[in-house]
PDB file of C-alpha atoms in Angstrom:
ATOM      1  CA  LEU A  19     101.630  91.753 101.513  1.00 48.00           C
ATOM      2  CA  GLU A  20     100.984  88.702 103.727  1.00 67.00           C
ATOM      3  CA  ASN A  21     102.826  86.234 101.472  1.00 70.00           C
ATOM      4  CA  ALA A  22     106.480  86.791 100.581  1.00 75.00           C
ATOM      5  CA  HIS A  23     106.629  83.553  98.574  1.00 74.00           C
ATOM      6  CA  GLU A  24     103.544  83.711  96.372  1.00 76.00           C
ATOM      7  CA  PHE A  25     103.837  87.453  95.699  1.00 82.00           C
ATOM      8  CA  ARG A  26     107.507  88.403  95.573  1.00 85.00           C
ATOM      9  CA  LEU A  27     108.280  91.951  94.520  1.00 88.00           C
ATOM     10  CA  THR A  28     111.776  91.124  93.246  1.00 89.00           C
ATOM     11  CA  PRO A  29     113.638  87.855  92.507  1.00 85.00           C
ATOM     12  CA  TRP A  30     115.257  85.684  95.140  1.00 82.00           C
ATOM     13  CA  HIS A  31     118.114  83.545  93.820  1.00 77.00           C
ATOM     14  CA  ASN A  32     119.132  80.675  96.085  1.00 75.00           C
ATOM     15  CA  ASP A  33     122.598  80.440  94.539  1.00 75.00           C
ATOM     16  CA  PRO A  34     125.595  81.365  96.736  1.00 73.00           C
ATOM     17  CA  VAL A  35     128.025  80.710  93.868  1.00 75.00           C
ATOM     18  CA  THR A  36     126.793  83.307  91.369  1.00 71.00           C
ATOM     19  CA  ASP A  37     125.321  85.587  94.082  1.00 68.00           C
ATOM     20  CA  SER A  38     122.976  87.142  91.514  1.00 75.00           C
ATOM     21  CA  CYS A  39     120.273  89.631  92.406  1.00 81.00           C
ATOM     22  CA  GLY A  40     117.284  91.416  90.955  1.00 88.00           C
ATOM     23  CA  GLU A  41     118.140  94.800  92.468  1.00 94.00           C
ATOM     24  CA  ALA A  42     121.133  97.029  91.724  1.00 96.00           C
ATOM     25  CA  PHE A  43     122.439 100.563  92.209  1.00 98.00           C
ATOM     26  CA  TYR A  44     125.061 102.485  90.265  1.00 98.00           C
ATOM     27  CA  ILE A  45     127.066 105.704  90.540  1.00 98.00           C
ATOM     28  CA  ARG A  46     128.452 107.182  87.339  1.00 98.00           C
ATOM     29  CA  ASP A  47     130.875 110.001  86.613  1.00 97.00           C
ATOM     30  CA  ASP A  48     129.035 111.727  83.771  1.00 96.00           C
ATOM     31  CA  ASP A  49     132.188 113.493  82.555  1.00 94.00           C
ATOM     32  CA  ASP A  50     134.146 110.350  81.664  1.00 94.00           C
ATOM     33  CA  GLY A  51     131.458 107.637  81.808  1.00 95.00           C
ATOM     34  CA  LYS A  52     133.120 105.498  84.498  1.00 97.00           C
ATOM     35  CA  PHE A  53     130.614 103.779  86.778  1.00 97.00           C
ATOM     36  CA  TRP A  54     130.560 101.521  89.819  1.00 98.00           C
ATOM     37  CA  SER A  55     128.192 100.153  92.452  1.00 97.00           C
ATOM     38  CA  PRO A  56     128.072 101.645  95.959  1.00 97.00           C
ATOM     39  CA  MET A  57     127.738  98.018  97.147  1.00 96.00           C
ATOM     40  CA  PRO A  58     130.154  95.145  96.399  1.00 94.00           C
ATOM     41  CA  LEU A  59     127.857  93.902  93.603  1.00 92.00           C
ATOM     42  CA  PRO A  60     127.008  93.936  90.759  1.00 94.00           C
ATOM     43  CA  ALA A  61     129.450  96.496  89.250  1.00 93.00           C
ATOM     44  CA  THR A  62     132.360  95.595  91.496  1.00 91.00           C
ATOM     45  CA  SER A  63     135.214  98.037  92.021  1.00 91.00           C
ATOM     46  CA  LYS A  64     138.883  97.331  92.693  1.00 91.00           C
ATOM     47  CA  GLU A  65     138.656  99.678  95.671  1.00 93.00           C
ATOM     48  CA  ALA A  66     137.700  98.325  99.097  1.00 96.00           C
ATOM     49  CA  TYR A  67     134.173  98.140 100.459  1.00 97.00           C
ATOM     50  CA  ILE A  68     133.216  98.250 104.127  1.00 98.00           C
ATOM     51  CA  THR A  69     129.996  96.370 104.920  1.00 97.00           C
ATOM     52  CA  ARG A  70     128.326  96.670 108.327  1.00 97.00           C
ATOM     53  CA  HIS A  71     125.312  94.532 109.207  1.00 97.00           C
ATOM     54  CA  GLY A  72     123.240  95.724 112.144  1.00 96.00           C
ATOM     55  CA  PHE A  73     119.934  94.671 113.637  1.00 96.00           C
ATOM     56  CA  GLY A  74     117.411  95.548 110.917  1.00 96.00           C
ATOM     57  CA  TYR A  75     119.780  97.434 108.611  1.00 98.00           C
ATOM     58  CA  THR A  76     122.971  97.201 106.526  1.00 98.00           C
ATOM     59  CA  VAL A  77     125.459  99.949 105.630  1.00 98.00           C
ATOM     60  CA  PHE A  78     127.922  99.866 102.705  1.00 98.00           C
ATOM     61  CA  GLU A  79     130.801 102.375 102.570  1.00 98.00           C
ATOM     62  CA  HIS A  80     133.017 102.957  99.563  1.00 98.00           C
ATOM     63  CA  VAL A  81     135.344 105.550  98.011  1.00 98.00           C
ATOM     64  CA  GLU A  82     135.777 105.657  94.240  1.00 97.00           C
ATOM     65  CA  LEU A  83     137.445 108.380  92.153  1.00 96.00           C
ATOM     66  CA  GLY A  84     137.218 110.835  95.037  1.00 97.00           C
ATOM     67  CA  ILE A  85     133.514 110.140  95.728  1.00 98.00           C
ATOM     68  CA  HIS A  86     132.646 108.731  99.148  1.00 98.00           C
ATOM     69  CA  SER A  87     129.349 106.839  99.327  1.00 98.00           C
ATOM     70  CA  GLU A  88     127.477 105.509 102.337  1.00 98.00           C
ATOM     71  CA  THR A  89     124.491 103.332 101.447  1.00 98.00           C
ATOM     72  CA  THR A  90     122.005 102.327 104.134  1.00 98.00           C
ATOM     73  CA  VAL A  91     119.342  99.674 103.475  1.00 98.00           C
ATOM     74  CA  PHE A  92     116.427  98.935 105.807  1.00 98.00           C
ATOM     75  CA  VAL A  93     112.702  98.157 105.890  1.00 97.00           C
ATOM     76  CA  ASP A  94     110.124 100.259 107.699  1.00 97.00           C
ATOM     77  CA  ILE A  95     108.807  98.746 110.934  1.00 95.00           C
ATOM     78  CA  GLU A  96     105.131  99.231 109.978  1.00 94.00           C
ATOM     79  CA  LYS A  97     104.778 100.109 106.288  1.00 94.00           C
ATOM     80  CA  PRO A  98     105.541  97.714 103.391  1.00 94.00           C
ATOM     81  CA  VAL A  99     108.425  99.798 102.037  1.00 96.00           C
ATOM     82  CA  LYS A 100     112.190  99.309 101.820  1.00 97.00           C
ATOM     83  CA  PHE A 101     114.546 102.290 101.896  1.00 98.00           C
ATOM     84  CA  THR A 102     117.897 102.495 100.135  1.00 98.00           C
ATOM     85  CA  SER A 103     119.627 105.722 101.143  1.00 98.00           C
ATOM     86  CA  ILE A 104     122.753 106.701  99.184  1.00 98.00           C
ATOM     87  CA  ARG A 105     124.740 109.566 100.729  1.00 98.00           C
ATOM     88  CA  LEU A 106     127.482 110.994  98.486  1.00 98.00           C
ATOM     89  CA  LYS A 107     130.342 113.316  99.427  1.00 98.00           C
ATOM     90  CA  ASN A 108     132.798 114.897  97.007  1.00 98.00           C
ATOM     91  CA  LEU A 109     136.371 114.410  98.279  1.00 98.00           C
ATOM     92  CA  SER A 110     138.057 114.896  94.905  1.00 96.00           C
ATOM     93  CA  GLY A 111     138.897 118.596  95.260  1.00 95.00           C
ATOM     94  CA  ARG A 112     136.985 119.572  92.104  1.00 96.00           C
ATOM     95  CA  GLU A 113     133.384 119.974  91.002  1.00 97.00           C
ATOM     96  CA  ARG A 114     131.768 116.719  89.872  1.00 97.00           C
ATOM     97  CA  LYS A 115     128.814 115.788  87.668  1.00 97.00           C
ATOM     98  CA  LEU A 116     127.415 112.409  88.624  1.00 98.00           C
ATOM     99  CA  SER A 117     124.313 110.296  88.132  1.00 97.00           C
ATOM    100  CA  VAL A 118     122.817 107.740  90.493  1.00 98.00           C
ATOM    101  CA  THR A 119     120.746 104.858  89.101  1.00 98.00           C
ATOM    102  CA  GLY A 120     118.473 102.439  90.931  1.00 98.00           C
ATOM    103  CA  TYR A 121     117.239  99.276  89.218  1.00 98.00           C
ATOM    104  CA  THR A 122     114.841  96.498  90.215  1.00 96.00           C
ATOM    105  CA  GLU A 123     113.298  93.537  88.401  1.00 94.00           C
ATOM    106  CA  TRP A 124     109.631  92.797  89.008  1.00 94.00           C
ATOM    107  CA  VAL A 125     108.257  89.356  89.860  1.00 90.00           C
ATOM    108  CA  LEU A 126     104.733  89.938  91.271  1.00 88.00           C
ATOM    109  CA  GLY A 127     104.233  86.212  91.727  1.00 81.00           C
ATOM    110  CA  ASP A 128     106.252  83.232  92.913  1.00 75.00           C
ATOM    111  CA  LEU A 129     108.563  82.849  89.900  1.00 72.00           C
ATOM    112  CA  ARG A 130     109.561  85.569  87.439  1.00 73.00           C
ATOM    113  CA  SER A 131     109.516  83.142  84.506  1.00 71.00           C
ATOM    114  CA  LYS A 132     105.807  82.497  85.137  1.00 72.00           C
ATOM    115  CA  SER A 133     104.623  86.058  85.827  1.00 77.00           C
ATOM    116  CA  SER A 134     106.834  88.403  83.764  1.00 80.00           C
ATOM    117  CA  MET A 135     104.641  88.309  80.639  1.00 86.00           C
ATOM    118  CA  TYR A 136     101.629  89.596  82.603  1.00 85.00           C
ATOM    119  CA  ILE A 137     103.241  92.602  84.316  1.00 93.00           C
ATOM    120  CA  ILE A 138     102.118  96.079  83.257  1.00 95.00           C
ATOM    121  CA  THR A 139     104.130  99.153  84.226  1.00 97.00           C
ATOM    122  CA  GLU A 140     103.441 102.873  84.233  1.00 96.00           C
ATOM    123  CA  LYS A 141     104.696 106.135  85.683  1.00 96.00           C
ATOM    124  CA  ASP A 142     102.323 107.861  88.070  1.00 94.00           C
ATOM    125  CA  ALA A 143     101.799 111.427  86.852  1.00 91.00           C
ATOM    126  CA  GLU A 144     101.308 112.896  90.319  1.00 90.00           C
ATOM    127  CA  THR A 145     104.143 111.335  92.328  1.00 93.00           C
ATOM    128  CA  GLY A 146     106.574 110.284  89.571  1.00 94.00           C
ATOM    129  CA  ALA A 147     106.658 106.738  91.021  1.00 96.00           C
ATOM    130  CA  LEU A 148     106.998 103.729  88.744  1.00 97.00           C
ATOM    131  CA  PHE A 149     104.027 101.398  89.241  1.00 97.00           C
ATOM    132  CA  SER A 150     103.695  97.731  88.337  1.00 96.00           C
ATOM    133  CA  ARG A 151     100.686  95.391  88.381  1.00 95.00           C
ATOM    134  CA  ASN A 152      99.950  91.757  87.633  1.00 91.00           C
ATOM    135  CA  ARG A 153      96.208  91.485  86.957  1.00 86.00           C
ATOM    136  CA  TYR A 154      96.605  87.799  86.102  1.00 83.00           C
ATOM    137  CA  ASN A 155      97.626  86.883  89.644  1.00 80.00           C
ATOM    138  CA  SER A 156      94.505  85.145  90.938  1.00 73.00           C
ATOM    139  CA  ILE A 157      94.978  86.262  94.563  1.00 82.00           C
ATOM    140  CA  PHE A 158      97.012  89.495  94.484  1.00 81.00           C
ATOM    141  CA  TYR A 159      95.576  91.029  91.304  1.00 80.00           C
ATOM    142  CA  GLU A 160      94.782  94.363  93.014  1.00 88.00           C
ATOM    143  CA  GLN A 161      98.270  94.861  94.449  1.00 92.00           C
ATOM    144  CA  VAL A 162     100.205  97.867  93.139  1.00 95.00           C
ATOM    145  CA  CYS A 163     103.980  97.811  93.544  1.00 96.00           C
ATOM    146  CA  PHE A 164     106.158 100.898  93.278  1.00 97.00           C
ATOM    147  CA  PHE A 165     109.738 102.072  92.909  1.00 98.00           C
ATOM    148  CA  THR A 166     110.417 105.742  93.482  1.00 97.00           C
ATOM    149  CA  VAL A 167     112.989 108.306  94.608  1.00 96.00           C
ATOM    150  CA  ASP A 168     112.940 111.642  96.418  1.00 88.00           C
ATOM    151  CA  SER A 169     113.895 113.716  93.371  1.00 84.00           C
ATOM    152  CA  THR A 170     111.938 115.361  90.554  1.00 82.00           C
ATOM    153  CA  LYS A 171     114.909 115.367  88.179  1.00 89.00           C
ATOM    154  CA  MET A 172     114.898 111.864  86.779  1.00 94.00           C
ATOM    155  CA  SER A 173     114.781 109.704  83.692  1.00 96.00           C
ATOM    156  CA  PHE A 174     113.414 106.175  83.789  1.00 97.00           C
ATOM    157  CA  THR A 175     112.649 102.986  81.933  1.00 97.00           C
ATOM    158  CA  CYS A 176     110.502  99.947  82.658  1.00 97.00           C
ATOM    159  CA  ASP A 177     112.133  97.863  79.918  1.00 96.00           C
ATOM    160  CA  ARG A 178     114.703  95.407  81.272  1.00 95.00           C
ATOM    161  CA  THR A 179     116.019  94.649  77.785  1.00 94.00           C
ATOM    162  CA  GLU A 180     116.765  98.328  77.224  1.00 96.00           C
ATOM    163  CA  PHE A 181     118.498  98.688  80.575  1.00 97.00           C
ATOM    164  CA  ILE A 182     120.717  95.616  80.428  1.00 96.00           C
ATOM    165  CA  GLY A 183     121.132  95.405  76.678  1.00 94.00           C
ATOM    166  CA  ARG A 184     121.219  92.421  74.383  1.00 89.00           C
ATOM    167  CA  ASN A 185     123.495  89.735  75.852  1.00 86.00           C
ATOM    168  CA  GLY A 186     124.368  92.208  78.599  1.00 87.00           C
ATOM    169  CA  SER A 187     124.496  91.858  82.358  1.00 92.00           C
ATOM    170  CA  LEU A 188     124.026  93.905  85.509  1.00 94.00           C
ATOM    171  CA  GLN A 189     127.810  94.044  85.856  1.00 94.00           C
ATOM    172  CA  SER A 190     127.930  96.316  82.812  1.00 95.00           C
ATOM    173  CA  PRO A 191     124.423  97.287  81.675  1.00 96.00           C
ATOM    174  CA  ALA A 192     123.833  99.127  78.411  1.00 96.00           C
ATOM    175  CA  ALA A 193     122.086 101.948  80.281  1.00 96.00           C
ATOM    176  CA  MET A 194     125.404 103.050  81.799  1.00 96.00           C
ATOM    177  CA  SER A 195     126.644 104.013  78.329  1.00 95.00           C
ATOM    178  CA  ARG A 196     123.665 106.288  77.628  1.00 94.00           C
ATOM    179  CA  VAL A 197     123.060 109.864  78.769  1.00 92.00           C
ATOM    180  CA  LYS A 198     119.604 109.075  80.156  1.00 94.00           C
ATOM    181  CA  LEU A 199     116.847 106.452  80.139  1.00 96.00           C
ATOM    182  CA  SER A 200     114.119 106.390  77.491  1.00 95.00           C
ATOM    183  CA  GLY A 201     110.926 106.585  79.601  1.00 95.00           C
ATOM    184  CA  LYS A 202     109.519 103.390  78.081  1.00 95.00           C
ATOM    185  CA  ASN A 203     106.707 101.715  80.029  1.00 96.00           C
ATOM    186  CA  GLY A 204     103.524  99.712  79.453  1.00 94.00           C
ATOM    187  CA  ALA A 205     102.754  96.086  78.632  1.00 93.00           C
ATOM    188  CA  SER A 206     104.374  93.332  76.543  1.00 87.00           C
ATOM    189  CA  MET A 207     107.939  93.867  77.747  1.00 90.00           C
ATOM    190  CA  ASP A 208     110.453  92.307  80.102  1.00 91.00           C
ATOM    191  CA  ALA A 209     109.428  94.463  83.056  1.00 94.00           C
ATOM    192  CA  CYS A 210     111.721  96.296  85.429  1.00 96.00           C
ATOM    193  CA  ALA A 211     111.885  99.676  87.125  1.00 97.00           C
ATOM    194  CA  ALA A 212     114.982 101.833  86.635  1.00 98.00           C
ATOM    195  CA  ILE A 213     115.402 105.440  87.753  1.00 98.00           C
ATOM    196  CA  GLN A 214     118.395 107.674  86.990  1.00 98.00           C
ATOM    197  CA  ILE A 215     119.070 110.983  88.728  1.00 97.00           C
ATOM    198  CA  PRO A 216     121.726 113.598  87.805  1.00 96.00           C
ATOM    199  CA  ILE A 217     123.668 115.044  90.747  1.00 96.00           C
ATOM    200  CA  GLY A 218     126.124 117.923  90.846  1.00 96.00           C
ATOM    201  CA  LEU A 219     128.571 118.112  93.750  1.00 97.00           C
ATOM    202  CA  TYR A 220     130.867 121.010  94.589  1.00 97.00           C
ATOM    203  CA  THR A 221     134.129 120.302  96.411  1.00 96.00           C
ATOM    204  CA  GLY A 222     133.303 118.936  99.847  1.00 97.00           C
ATOM    205  CA  GLU A 223     129.549 118.976  99.175  1.00 97.00           C
ATOM    206  CA  GLU A 224     127.345 116.143 100.419  1.00 97.00           C
ATOM    207  CA  LYS A 225     123.938 114.993  99.135  1.00 97.00           C
ATOM    208  CA  GLU A 226     121.576 112.125  99.918  1.00 96.00           C
ATOM    209  CA  ILE A 227     119.327 110.231  97.507  1.00 96.00           C
ATOM    210  CA  ILE A 228     116.644 107.901  98.914  1.00 97.00           C
ATOM    211  CA  PHE A 229     115.052 105.144  96.821  1.00 97.00           C
ATOM    212  CA  ARG A 230     111.902 103.376  98.025  1.00 97.00           C
ATOM    213  CA  LEU A 231     110.565  99.985  96.978  1.00 97.00           C
ATOM    214  CA  GLY A 232     107.202  98.764  98.209  1.00 96.00           C
ATOM    215  CA  ALA A 233     103.604  97.863  97.524  1.00 95.00           C
ATOM    216  CA  GLY A 234     100.019  98.612  98.496  1.00 94.00           C
ATOM    217  CA  ASN A 235      96.877  96.495  98.469  1.00 93.00           C
ATOM    218  CA  ASN A 236      95.546  98.845  95.767  1.00 94.00           C
ATOM    219  CA  GLU A 237      96.557 102.041  93.976  1.00 94.00           C
ATOM    220  CA  HIS A 238      95.068 104.311  96.643  1.00 95.00           C
ATOM    221  CA  GLU A 239      97.071 102.621  99.390  1.00 96.00           C
ATOM    222  CA  ALA A 240     100.260 102.650  97.299  1.00 96.00           C
ATOM    223  CA  LEU A 241      99.880 106.392  96.688  1.00 96.00           C
ATOM    224  CA  ASN A 242      99.272 106.977 100.380  1.00 96.00           C
ATOM    225  CA  ILE A 243     102.469 105.113 101.295  1.00 96.00           C
ATOM    226  CA  ILE A 244     104.480 107.023  98.690  1.00 96.00           C
ATOM    227  CA  GLU A 245     103.204 110.426  99.797  1.00 95.00           C
ATOM    228  CA  THR A 246     103.692 109.586 103.488  1.00 94.00           C
ATOM    229  CA  THR A 247     107.277 108.368 103.116  1.00 94.00           C
ATOM    230  CA  ASN A 248     108.433 110.889 100.501  1.00 90.00           C
ATOM    231  CA  ASP A 249     110.964 112.947 102.446  1.00 87.00           C
ATOM    232  CA  GLN A 250     114.317 112.580 104.131  1.00 91.00           C
ATOM    233  CA  GLU A 251     112.910 113.346 107.577  1.00 94.00           C
ATOM    234  CA  PHE A 252     110.541 110.359 107.407  1.00 95.00           C
ATOM    235  CA  ALA A 253     113.373 108.039 106.325  1.00 96.00           C
ATOM    236  CA  ASN A 254     115.560 109.214 109.199  1.00 96.00           C
ATOM    237  CA  GLU A 255     112.727 108.667 111.669  1.00 97.00           C
ATOM    238  CA  ALA A 256     111.975 105.249 110.169  1.00 97.00           C
ATOM    239  CA  LEU A 257     115.596 104.179 110.686  1.00 97.00           C
ATOM    240  CA  LYS A 258     115.474 105.445 114.265  1.00 97.00           C
ATOM    241  CA  LYS A 259     112.357 103.309 114.859  1.00 97.00           C
ATOM    242  CA  VAL A 260     114.250 100.279 113.527  1.00 98.00           C
ATOM    243  CA  HIS A 261     117.041 100.932 116.055  1.00 97.00           C
ATOM    244  CA  ASP A 262     114.538 101.473 118.880  1.00 97.00           C
ATOM    245  CA  PHE A 263     112.602  98.304 118.021  1.00 97.00           C
ATOM    246  CA  TRP A 264     115.682  96.079 118.111  1.00 96.00           C
ATOM    247  CA  ASN A 265     117.127  97.752 121.201  1.00 95.00           C
ATOM    248  CA  GLU A 266     113.888  97.042 123.008  1.00 96.00           C
ATOM    249  CA  THR A 267     113.555  93.522 121.608  1.00 96.00           C
ATOM    250  CA  LEU A 268     117.097  92.566 122.609  1.00 94.00           C
TER     251      LEU A 268
END
């Protein structure tokens, strides 16, 4: 996007005390409603987390209620897209019904407080991606940002107030107490992008869910990026290219 300060996709908080963030992921046991984050924040668990930072990527490992998660985060070498891969394995010895939720707050400018009122969101009918635009940005008005996942079974919302709840927080958002998200999108709201996916796991079964966050210079380019990166094989190859790039560079 050529300018990571004037056209931020998500918030950057320069506050090491609160360590707040505009992106979050959750795993929920849909049978009893208990939920946690596969990363140390925001919905922190009492169980241990293992965090491994590599060159160009980070991996978070965690076990909660018999569910092992391995979350890998990295950015493509060439395309303006960030991958968050969440691999789940059922170690509990019984069948499990889970849901995985990805959440991001939109900025589409330099400061969210200045740009949030101008952001318009929608769900793309063809790809299922959640789009966001800020037509009032004088320089980047044609940019189309997206948040999407490699699954057709999903519910979503673009309303941050709905997701977090009145006087709520990302540590315990209101959305985690609901069966699914409402599908609300459009203008005149506190914009976000949240996607929830139901997942069934047999004993010992393993599944991977890949979220993608990115942007294109226009809608055509955004769609092209989404369609190009929309499979597990591409994500695996993209991570390999990250490893190869840094091995060569170093």
